[in-house]
Amino acid sequence: MGEPGVIGIDVGGTTVKGGVVSAGGSSTSPRRRPSGPERSVDVVLDLVDDLQTDAAEAQVEVDAIGLASLGIIDEDAGIVRAASNVGWRNVPLRALVEERSGCRVALGHDVRAAGQAEAALGAGRGFRNVLFVAIGTGLAVAQVVDGQALRGETWRAGEIGQLRTTPGHGRLEDIASGRAMDGAVVEEAVESLAQVLAVVVTMVDPGVIVVGGGVAQAGAALLDPLQRRLTEALIWRKPPPLVPAHLGI
């Protein structure tokens, strides 16, 4: 009998990542696969096969898989209702992975899962109310209160990237996501993001804002101007601190 453990998989717009973690905290080397609308479900299922092989070789007994995905996630039904970046609509991802693996599978939204992890173990630890901002291929936020990420009536809570910040402009995601930012538009991206975050902060009053995703790796080059713009936008109150994610999410 091997040590008990789980498999974790993150389905992103350009990459699917996964690994095996034992109950004792040891882990296998993570695996990555390029994703895309052509065969992204097959990519996930093939990665499941590879990770189960890794677990067997590491003598880890896996009976559960944690699956985080981009898109509009119906967590009760285990269905990705929509994920335009990979061309999914009403994909029963939990059932497909359960059938392939023979394991119990929990399906959740990638940003909400990351926010819960940062609140419990990362940069949001010690705060009751955490706002997690993911700036990567897309752009979204998760509000975590007392360890629970709020998901909304129709599973769409936190999709701020879909907002239009000014008339005649595209969505915030088209201006301030990782794929949109370059040297010529960073100032506009930071200003637009700060304006939206000011509204979110006014509504939910978080104790801290944790910034994750690929763009967050820019560190102070992003966080310092974003903190300044947020301070300017919140003229009536002191803003919560912006801090980088600790868990590499």
PDB file of C-alpha atoms in Angstrom:
ATOM      1  CA  MET A   1       0.000   0.000   0.000  1.00  0.00           C
ATOM      2  CA  GLY A   2       1.307   3.421  -0.936  1.00  0.00           C
ATOM      3  CA  GLU A   3       0.859   6.721   0.839  1.00  0.00           C
ATOM      4  CA  PRO A   4      -2.544   8.350   0.198  1.00  0.00           C
ATOM      5  CA  GLY A   5      -2.640  11.428  -2.016  1.00  0.00           C
ATOM      6  CA  VAL A   6      -4.503  13.431  -4.635  1.00  0.00           C
ATOM      7  CA  ILE A   7      -4.055  14.730  -8.158  1.00  0.00           C
ATOM      8  CA  GLY A   8      -4.519  18.425  -8.880  1.00  0.00           C
ATOM      9  CA  ILE A   9      -5.183  19.783 -12.387  1.00  0.00           C
ATOM     10  CA  ASP A  10      -5.540  23.379 -13.575  1.00  0.00           C
ATOM     11  CA  VAL A  11      -7.184  23.947 -16.970  1.00  0.00           C
ATOM     12  CA  GLY A  12      -6.152  27.300 -18.398  1.00  0.00           C
ATOM     13  CA  GLY A  13      -6.693  29.040 -21.692  1.00  0.00           C
ATOM     14  CA  THR A  14      -3.259  28.176 -23.069  1.00  0.00           C
ATOM     15  CA  THR A  15      -1.917  25.496 -20.718  1.00  0.00           C
ATOM     16  CA  VAL A  16      -3.192  22.535 -18.713  1.00  0.00           C
ATOM     17  CA  LYS A  17      -1.070  21.834 -15.619  1.00  0.00           C
ATOM     18  CA  GLY A  18      -1.153  19.063 -13.051  1.00  0.00           C
ATOM     19  CA  GLY A  19       0.687  17.181 -10.358  1.00  0.00           C
ATOM     20  CA  VAL A  20       0.446  14.575  -7.602  1.00  0.00           C
ATOM     21  CA  VAL A  21       0.605  15.487  -3.910  1.00  0.00           C
ATOM     22  CA  SER A  22       0.811  12.942  -1.107  1.00  0.00           C
ATOM     23  CA  ALA A  23      -0.781  13.298   2.317  1.00  0.00           C
ATOM     24  CA  GLY A  24       2.704  13.837   3.704  1.00  0.00           C
ATOM     25  CA  GLY A  25       3.280  16.826   1.458  1.00  0.00           C
ATOM     26  CA  SER A  26       5.617  15.275  -1.106  1.00  0.00           C
ATOM     27  CA  SER A  27       4.847  15.915  -4.767  1.00  0.00           C
ATOM     28  CA  THR A  28       5.820  14.708  -8.201  1.00  0.00           C
ATOM     29  CA  SER A  29       7.278  17.001 -10.848  1.00  0.00           C
ATOM     30  CA  PRO A  30       4.423  18.996 -12.388  1.00  0.00           C
ATOM     31  CA  ARG A  31       3.357  18.267 -15.932  1.00  0.00           C
ATOM     32  CA  ARG A  32       2.218  20.857 -18.495  1.00  0.00           C
ATOM     33  CA  ARG A  33       0.396  20.486 -21.776  1.00  0.00           C
ATOM     34  CA  PRO A  34      -0.489  23.187 -24.321  1.00  0.00           C
ATOM     35  CA  SER A  35      -4.239  23.658 -24.591  1.00  0.00           C
ATOM     36  CA  GLY A  36      -6.600  25.093 -27.176  1.00  0.00           C
ATOM     37  CA  PRO A  37     -10.059  24.665 -28.679  1.00  0.00           C
ATOM     38  CA  GLU A  38      -9.070  21.852 -31.046  1.00  0.00           C
ATOM     39  CA  ARG A  39      -8.604  19.062 -28.497  1.00  0.00           C
ATOM     40  CA  SER A  40      -8.552  20.562 -25.011  1.00  0.00           C
ATOM     41  CA  VAL A  41     -10.786  17.871 -23.451  1.00  0.00           C
ATOM     42  CA  ASP A  42      -8.462  15.184 -24.803  1.00  0.00           C
ATOM     43  CA  VAL A  43      -5.496  17.090 -23.381  1.00  0.00           C
ATOM     44  CA  VAL A  44      -7.060  17.006 -19.913  1.00  0.00           C
ATOM     45  CA  LEU A  45      -7.884  13.296 -20.104  1.00  0.00           C
ATOM     46  CA  ASP A  46      -4.418  12.386 -21.418  1.00  0.00           C
ATOM     47  CA  LEU A  47      -2.870  14.384 -18.568  1.00  0.00           C
ATOM     48  CA  VAL A  48      -4.993  12.422 -16.093  1.00  0.00           C
ATOM     49  CA  ASP A  49      -3.499   9.203 -17.489  1.00  0.00           C
ATOM     50  CA  ASP A  50       0.049  10.534 -17.158  1.00  0.00           C
ATOM     51  CA  LEU A  51      -0.496  11.756 -13.595  1.00  0.00           C
ATOM     52  CA  GLN A  52      -1.951   8.432 -12.499  1.00  0.00           C
ATOM     53  CA  THR A  53       1.173   6.772 -13.904  1.00  0.00           C
ATOM     54  CA  ASP A  54       3.316   9.272 -11.962  1.00  0.00           C
ATOM     55  CA  ALA A  55       1.382   8.483  -8.786  1.00  0.00           C
ATOM     56  CA  ALA A  56       1.880   4.751  -9.211  1.00  0.00           C
ATOM     57  CA  GLU A  57       5.611   5.184  -9.771  1.00  0.00           C
ATOM     58  CA  ALA A  58       5.846   7.385  -6.654  1.00  0.00           C
ATOM     59  CA  GLN A  59       3.819   4.826  -4.673  1.00  0.00           C
ATOM     60  CA  VAL A  60       1.036   7.304  -3.964  1.00  0.00           C
ATOM     61  CA  GLU A  61      -2.487   5.892  -3.710  1.00  0.00           C
ATOM     62  CA  VAL A  62      -4.749   8.423  -5.440  1.00  0.00           C
ATOM     63  CA  ASP A  63      -8.516   8.199  -5.037  1.00  0.00           C
ATOM     64  CA  ALA A  64      -9.480  11.840  -5.623  1.00  0.00           C
ATOM     65  CA  ILE A  65      -8.759  14.533  -8.189  1.00  0.00           C
ATOM     66  CA  GLY A  66      -9.124  18.275  -7.714  1.00  0.00           C
ATOM     67  CA  LEU A  67      -9.937  19.925 -11.038  1.00  0.00           C
ATOM     68  CA  ALA A  68      -9.907  23.713 -11.503  1.00  0.00           C
ATOM     69  CA  SER A  69     -11.013  25.178 -14.820  1.00  0.00           C
ATOM     70  CA  LEU A  70     -11.477  28.494 -16.513  1.00  0.00           C
ATOM     71  CA  GLY A  71     -14.957  29.472 -17.688  1.00  0.00           C
ATOM     72  CA  ILE A  72     -18.429  29.538 -16.178  1.00  0.00           C
ATOM     73  CA  ILE A  73     -18.372  26.552 -13.827  1.00  0.00           C
ATOM     74  CA  ASP A  74     -21.553  24.924 -12.522  1.00  0.00           C
ATOM     75  CA  GLU A  75     -19.859  23.300  -9.549  1.00  0.00           C
ATOM     76  CA  ASP A  76     -22.962  21.448  -8.362  1.00  0.00           C
ATOM     77  CA  ALA A  77     -23.501  19.712 -11.705  1.00  0.00           C
ATOM     78  CA  GLY A  78     -19.789  19.381 -12.521  1.00  0.00           C
ATOM     79  CA  ILE A  79     -20.244  21.095 -15.874  1.00  0.00           C
ATOM     80  CA  VAL A  80     -18.269  23.819 -17.648  1.00  0.00           C
ATOM     81  CA  ARG A  81     -21.182  25.859 -18.950  1.00  0.00           C
ATOM     82  CA  ALA A  82     -19.006  28.089 -21.142  1.00  0.00           C
ATOM     83  CA  ALA A  83     -15.286  28.644 -21.704  1.00  0.00           C
ATOM     84  CA  SER A  84     -14.719  30.650 -24.858  1.00  0.00           C
ATOM     85  CA  ASN A  85     -10.909  30.472 -24.720  1.00  0.00           C
ATOM     86  CA  VAL A  86     -11.030  26.710 -25.306  1.00  0.00           C
ATOM     87  CA  GLY A  87     -14.315  26.549 -27.195  1.00  0.00           C
ATOM     88  CA  TRP A  88     -16.274  24.666 -24.510  1.00  0.00           C
ATOM     89  CA  ARG A  89     -20.011  24.819 -23.937  1.00  0.00           C
ATOM     90  CA  ASN A  90     -21.854  22.552 -21.461  1.00  0.00           C
ATOM     91  CA  VAL A  91     -18.911  20.147 -21.148  1.00  0.00           C
ATOM     92  CA  PRO A  92     -19.507  17.560 -18.354  1.00  0.00           C
ATOM     93  CA  LEU A  93     -15.858  17.718 -17.332  1.00  0.00           C
ATOM     94  CA  ARG A  94     -16.261  16.161 -13.887  1.00  0.00           C
ATOM     95  CA  ALA A  95     -18.027  13.083 -15.276  1.00  0.00           C
ATOM     96  CA  LEU A  96     -15.491  12.695 -18.095  1.00  0.00           C
ATOM     97  CA  VAL A  97     -12.550  12.749 -15.686  1.00  0.00           C
ATOM     98  CA  GLU A  98     -14.306  10.424 -13.236  1.00  0.00           C
ATOM     99  CA  GLU A  99     -14.947   7.926 -16.020  1.00  0.00           C
ATOM    100  CA  ARG A 100     -11.371   8.114 -17.263  1.00  0.00           C
ATOM    101  CA  SER A 101      -9.700   7.933 -13.854  1.00  0.00           C
ATOM    102  CA  GLY A 102     -12.027   5.886 -11.651  1.00  0.00           C
ATOM    103  CA  CYS A 103     -11.521   8.524  -8.952  1.00  0.00           C
ATOM    104  CA  ARG A 104     -13.763  10.952  -7.144  1.00  0.00           C
ATOM    105  CA  VAL A 105     -13.476  14.366  -8.799  1.00  0.00           C
ATOM    106  CA  ALA A 106     -14.191  17.862  -7.482  1.00  0.00           C
ATOM    107  CA  LEU A 107     -14.596  20.536 -10.169  1.00  0.00           C
ATOM    108  CA  GLY A 108     -14.211  24.216  -9.351  1.00  0.00           C
ATOM    109  CA  HIS A 109     -13.537  27.577 -10.940  1.00  0.00           C
ATOM    110  CA  ASP A 110      -9.831  28.302 -11.329  1.00  0.00           C
ATOM    111  CA  VAL A 111      -9.893  31.831  -9.882  1.00  0.00           C
ATOM    112  CA  ARG A 112     -12.172  30.911  -6.978  1.00  0.00           C
ATOM    113  CA  ALA A 113      -9.975  27.903  -6.180  1.00  0.00           C
ATOM    114  CA  ALA A 114      -6.851  30.073  -6.290  1.00  0.00           C
ATOM    115  CA  GLY A 115      -8.496  32.667  -4.074  1.00  0.00           C
ATOM    116  CA  GLN A 116      -9.434  30.057  -1.476  1.00  0.00           C
ATOM    117  CA  ALA A 117      -5.875  28.707  -1.509  1.00  0.00           C
ATOM    118  CA  GLU A 118      -4.354  32.164  -1.022  1.00  0.00           C
ATOM    119  CA  ALA A 119      -6.825  32.939   1.769  1.00  0.00           C
ATOM    120  CA  ALA A 120      -6.072  29.691   3.605  1.00  0.00           C
ATOM    121  CA  LEU A 121      -2.357  29.226   2.964  1.00  0.00           C
ATOM    122  CA  GLY A 122      -0.950  32.229   1.108  1.00  0.00           C
ATOM    123  CA  ALA A 123      -0.900  36.003   1.045  1.00  0.00           C
ATOM    124  CA  GLY A 124      -4.463  36.344   2.364  1.00  0.00           C
ATOM    125  CA  ARG A 125      -3.888  34.216   5.452  1.00  0.00           C
ATOM    126  CA  GLY A 126      -5.149  35.933   8.599  1.00  0.00           C
ATOM    127  CA  PHE A 127      -7.764  38.025   6.806  1.00  0.00           C
ATOM    128  CA  ARG A 128     -11.468  37.226   7.032  1.00  0.00           C
ATOM    129  CA  ASN A 129     -12.319  38.928   3.733  1.00  0.00           C
ATOM    130  CA  VAL A 130      -9.876  38.452   0.830  1.00  0.00           C
ATOM    131  CA  LEU A 131     -10.156  39.728  -2.728  1.00  0.00           C
ATOM    132  CA  PHE A 132      -8.071  37.672  -5.162  1.00  0.00           C
ATOM    133  CA  VAL A 133      -7.335  39.224  -8.566  1.00  0.00           C
ATOM    134  CA  ALA A 134      -6.118  36.912 -11.333  1.00  0.00           C
ATOM    135  CA  ILE A 135      -4.398  38.663 -14.245  1.00  0.00           C
ATOM    136  CA  GLY A 136      -3.441  36.046 -16.801  1.00  0.00           C
ATOM    137  CA  THR A 137      -4.853  34.911 -20.120  1.00  0.00           C
ATOM    138  CA  GLY A 138      -8.116  36.346 -18.808  1.00  0.00           C
ATOM    139  CA  LEU A 139      -9.025  38.665 -15.942  1.00  0.00           C
ATOM    140  CA  ALA A 140     -11.292  37.900 -12.991  1.00  0.00           C
ATOM    141  CA  VAL A 141     -11.586  38.272  -9.232  1.00  0.00           C
ATOM    142  CA  ALA A 142     -12.750  36.064  -6.390  1.00  0.00           C
ATOM    143  CA  GLN A 143     -14.073  37.257  -3.054  1.00  0.00           C
ATOM    144  CA  VAL A 144     -13.311  34.817  -0.243  1.00  0.00           C
ATOM    145  CA  VAL A 145     -15.138  35.341   3.051  1.00  0.00           C
ATOM    146  CA  ASP A 146     -14.479  33.025   5.995  1.00  0.00           C
ATOM    147  CA  GLY A 147     -12.766  30.569   3.659  1.00  0.00           C
ATOM    148  CA  GLN A 148     -15.598  30.376   1.117  1.00  0.00           C
ATOM    149  CA  ALA A 149     -15.371  31.866  -2.373  1.00  0.00           C
ATOM    150  CA  LEU A 150     -18.599  33.550  -3.420  1.00  0.00           C
ATOM    151  CA  ARG A 151     -19.794  32.154  -6.743  1.00  0.00           C
ATOM    152  CA  GLY A 152     -23.043  34.013  -7.434  1.00  0.00           C
ATOM    153  CA  GLU A 153     -26.532  32.945  -8.464  1.00  0.00           C
ATOM    154  CA  THR A 154     -25.485  31.969 -12.008  1.00  0.00           C
ATOM    155  CA  TRP A 155     -21.835  31.045 -11.307  1.00  0.00           C
ATOM    156  CA  ARG A 156     -20.569  34.315 -12.813  1.00  0.00           C
ATOM    157  CA  ALA A 157     -19.384  36.211  -9.729  1.00  0.00           C
ATOM    158  CA  GLY A 158     -16.106  38.029 -10.281  1.00  0.00           C
ATOM    159  CA  GLU A 159     -16.011  38.146 -14.093  1.00  0.00           C
ATOM    160  CA  ILE A 160     -14.813  41.754 -14.146  1.00  0.00           C
ATOM    161  CA  GLY A 161     -12.887  41.176 -17.364  1.00  0.00           C
ATOM    162  CA  GLN A 162     -16.186  41.263 -19.253  1.00  0.00           C
ATOM    163  CA  LEU A 163     -16.942  44.854 -18.202  1.00  0.00           C
ATOM    164  CA  ARG A 164     -16.580  47.831 -20.524  1.00  0.00           C
ATOM    165  CA  THR A 165     -14.804  50.577 -18.602  1.00  0.00           C
ATOM    166  CA  THR A 166     -15.689  53.458 -20.968  1.00  0.00           C
ATOM    167  CA  PRO A 167     -18.082  53.812 -23.912  1.00  0.00           C
ATOM    168  CA  GLY A 168     -16.493  52.846 -27.198  1.00  0.00           C
ATOM    169  CA  HIS A 169     -13.755  50.766 -25.575  1.00  0.00           C
ATOM    170  CA  GLY A 170     -13.504  47.005 -25.448  1.00  0.00           C
ATOM    171  CA  ARG A 171     -13.834  44.807 -22.399  1.00  0.00           C
ATOM    172  CA  LEU A 172     -11.484  45.287 -19.464  1.00  0.00           C
ATOM    173  CA  GLU A 173     -10.006  41.877 -20.341  1.00  0.00           C
ATOM    174  CA  ASP A 174      -9.042  43.273 -23.759  1.00  0.00           C
ATOM    175  CA  ILE A 175      -7.129  46.090 -22.064  1.00  0.00           C
ATOM    176  CA  ALA A 176      -5.725  44.703 -18.831  1.00  0.00           C
ATOM    177  CA  SER A 177      -5.298  40.927 -19.145  1.00  0.00           C
ATOM    178  CA  GLY A 178      -1.907  39.301 -19.571  1.00  0.00           C
ATOM    179  CA  ARG A 179      -2.347  38.848 -23.290  1.00  0.00           C
ATOM    180  CA  ALA A 180      -3.354  42.505 -23.726  1.00  0.00           C
ATOM    181  CA  MET A 181      -0.657  44.275 -21.726  1.00  0.00           C
ATOM    182  CA  ASP A 182       2.464  45.531 -23.453  1.00  0.00           C
ATOM    183  CA  GLY A 183       4.668  48.571 -22.939  1.00  0.00           C
ATOM    184  CA  ALA A 184       2.441  50.859 -24.950  1.00  0.00           C
ATOM    185  CA  VAL A 185      -0.753  50.234 -22.985  1.00  0.00           C
ATOM    186  CA  VAL A 186       0.317  49.439 -19.420  1.00  0.00           C
ATOM    187  CA  GLU A 187      -0.679  52.885 -18.132  1.00  0.00           C
ATOM    188  CA  GLU A 188      -4.158  52.592 -19.639  1.00  0.00           C
ATOM    189  CA  ALA A 189      -4.483  49.017 -18.353  1.00  0.00           C
ATOM    190  CA  VAL A 190      -3.532  49.991 -14.802  1.00  0.00           C
ATOM    191  CA  GLU A 191      -5.889  52.986 -14.811  1.00  0.00           C
ATOM    192  CA  SER A 192      -8.828  50.941 -16.105  1.00  0.00           C
ATOM    193  CA  LEU A 193      -8.191  48.098 -13.665  1.00  0.00           C
ATOM    194  CA  ALA A 194      -7.865  50.492 -10.732  1.00  0.00           C
ATOM    195  CA  GLN A 195     -11.205  52.121 -11.555  1.00  0.00           C
ATOM    196  CA  VAL A 196     -12.976  48.761 -11.607  1.00  0.00           C
ATOM    197  CA  LEU A 197     -11.249  47.564  -8.432  1.00  0.00           C
ATOM    198  CA  ALA A 198     -12.296  50.772  -6.689  1.00  0.00           C
ATOM    199  CA  VAL A 199     -15.934  49.860  -7.322  1.00  0.00           C
ATOM    200  CA  VAL A 200     -15.373  46.283  -6.141  1.00  0.00           C
ATOM    201  CA  VAL A 201     -13.608  47.480  -2.981  1.00  0.00           C
ATOM    202  CA  THR A 202     -16.464  49.875  -2.252  1.00  0.00           C
ATOM    203  CA  MET A 203     -18.965  47.037  -2.594  1.00  0.00           C
ATOM    204  CA  VAL A 204     -17.215  44.230  -0.691  1.00  0.00           C
ATOM    205  CA  ASP A 205     -14.659  45.989   1.603  1.00  0.00           C
ATOM    206  CA  PRO A 206     -11.850  43.372   1.540  1.00  0.00           C
ATOM    207  CA  GLY A 207      -9.063  43.379   4.090  1.00  0.00           C
ATOM    208  CA  VAL A 208      -6.419  42.686   1.448  1.00  0.00           C
ATOM    209  CA  ILE A 209      -6.181  42.391  -2.330  1.00  0.00           C
ATOM    210  CA  VAL A 210      -4.013  39.491  -3.482  1.00  0.00           C
ATOM    211  CA  VAL A 211      -2.818  39.745  -7.086  1.00  0.00           C
ATOM    212  CA  GLY A 212      -1.957  36.521  -8.919  1.00  0.00           C
ATOM    213  CA  GLY A 213      -1.672  35.203 -12.448  1.00  0.00           C
ATOM    214  CA  GLY A 214       1.169  35.492 -14.917  1.00  0.00           C
ATOM    215  CA  VAL A 215       1.205  39.296 -15.003  1.00  0.00           C
ATOM    216  CA  ALA A 216       1.619  39.458 -11.213  1.00  0.00           C
ATOM    217  CA  GLN A 217       5.158  38.171 -11.698  1.00  0.00           C
ATOM    218  CA  ALA A 218       6.020  41.745 -12.706  1.00  0.00           C
ATOM    219  CA  GLY A 219       5.894  42.487  -8.966  1.00  0.00           C
ATOM    220  CA  ALA A 220       6.340  46.104  -7.913  1.00  0.00           C
ATOM    221  CA  ALA A 221       6.356  47.285 -11.530  1.00  0.00           C
ATOM    222  CA  LEU A 222       2.654  46.447 -11.617  1.00  0.00           C
ATOM    223  CA  LEU A 223       1.562  46.582  -7.985  1.00  0.00           C
ATOM    224  CA  ASP A 224       3.043  50.005  -7.114  1.00  0.00           C
ATOM    225  CA  PRO A 225       1.278  51.985  -9.879  1.00  0.00           C
ATOM    226  CA  LEU A 226      -1.901  49.953  -9.365  1.00  0.00           C
ATOM    227  CA  GLN A 227      -1.856  50.780  -5.647  1.00  0.00           C
ATOM    228  CA  ARG A 228      -1.355  54.482  -6.443  1.00  0.00           C
ATOM    229  CA  ARG A 229      -4.207  54.543  -8.959  1.00  0.00           C
ATOM    230  CA  LEU A 230      -6.482  52.690  -6.562  1.00  0.00           C
ATOM    231  CA  THR A 231      -5.660  55.178  -3.804  1.00  0.00           C
ATOM    232  CA  GLU A 232      -6.543  58.055  -6.140  1.00  0.00           C
ATOM    233  CA  ALA A 233      -9.819  56.395  -7.155  1.00  0.00           C
ATOM    234  CA  LEU A 234     -10.880  55.738  -3.541  1.00  0.00           C
ATOM    235  CA  ILE A 235     -10.848  59.371  -2.497  1.00  0.00           C
ATOM    236  CA  TRP A 236     -13.061  58.817   0.552  1.00  0.00           C
ATOM    237  CA  ARG A 237     -11.253  55.906   2.214  1.00  0.00           C
ATOM    238  CA  LYS A 238      -7.905  54.221   2.578  1.00  0.00           C
ATOM    239  CA  PRO A 239      -7.576  51.319   0.144  1.00  0.00           C
ATOM    240  CA  PRO A 240      -6.691  47.810   1.252  1.00  0.00           C
ATOM    241  CA  PRO A 241      -3.090  46.795   0.577  1.00  0.00           C
ATOM    242  CA  LEU A 242      -2.220  45.069  -2.701  1.00  0.00           C
ATOM    243  CA  VAL A 243       0.124  42.117  -2.260  1.00  0.00           C
ATOM    244  CA  PRO A 244       1.489  39.472  -4.657  1.00  0.00           C
ATOM    245  CA  ALA A 245       0.184  35.923  -4.428  1.00  0.00           C
ATOM    246  CA  HIS A 246       2.443  33.599  -2.420  1.00  0.00           C
ATOM    247  CA  LEU A 247       1.534  30.276  -3.992  1.00  0.00           C
ATOM    248  CA  GLY A 248       2.573  30.945  -7.568  1.00  0.00           C
ATOM    249  CA  ILE A 249      -1.015  30.811  -8.803  1.00  0.00           C
TER     250      ILE A 249
END
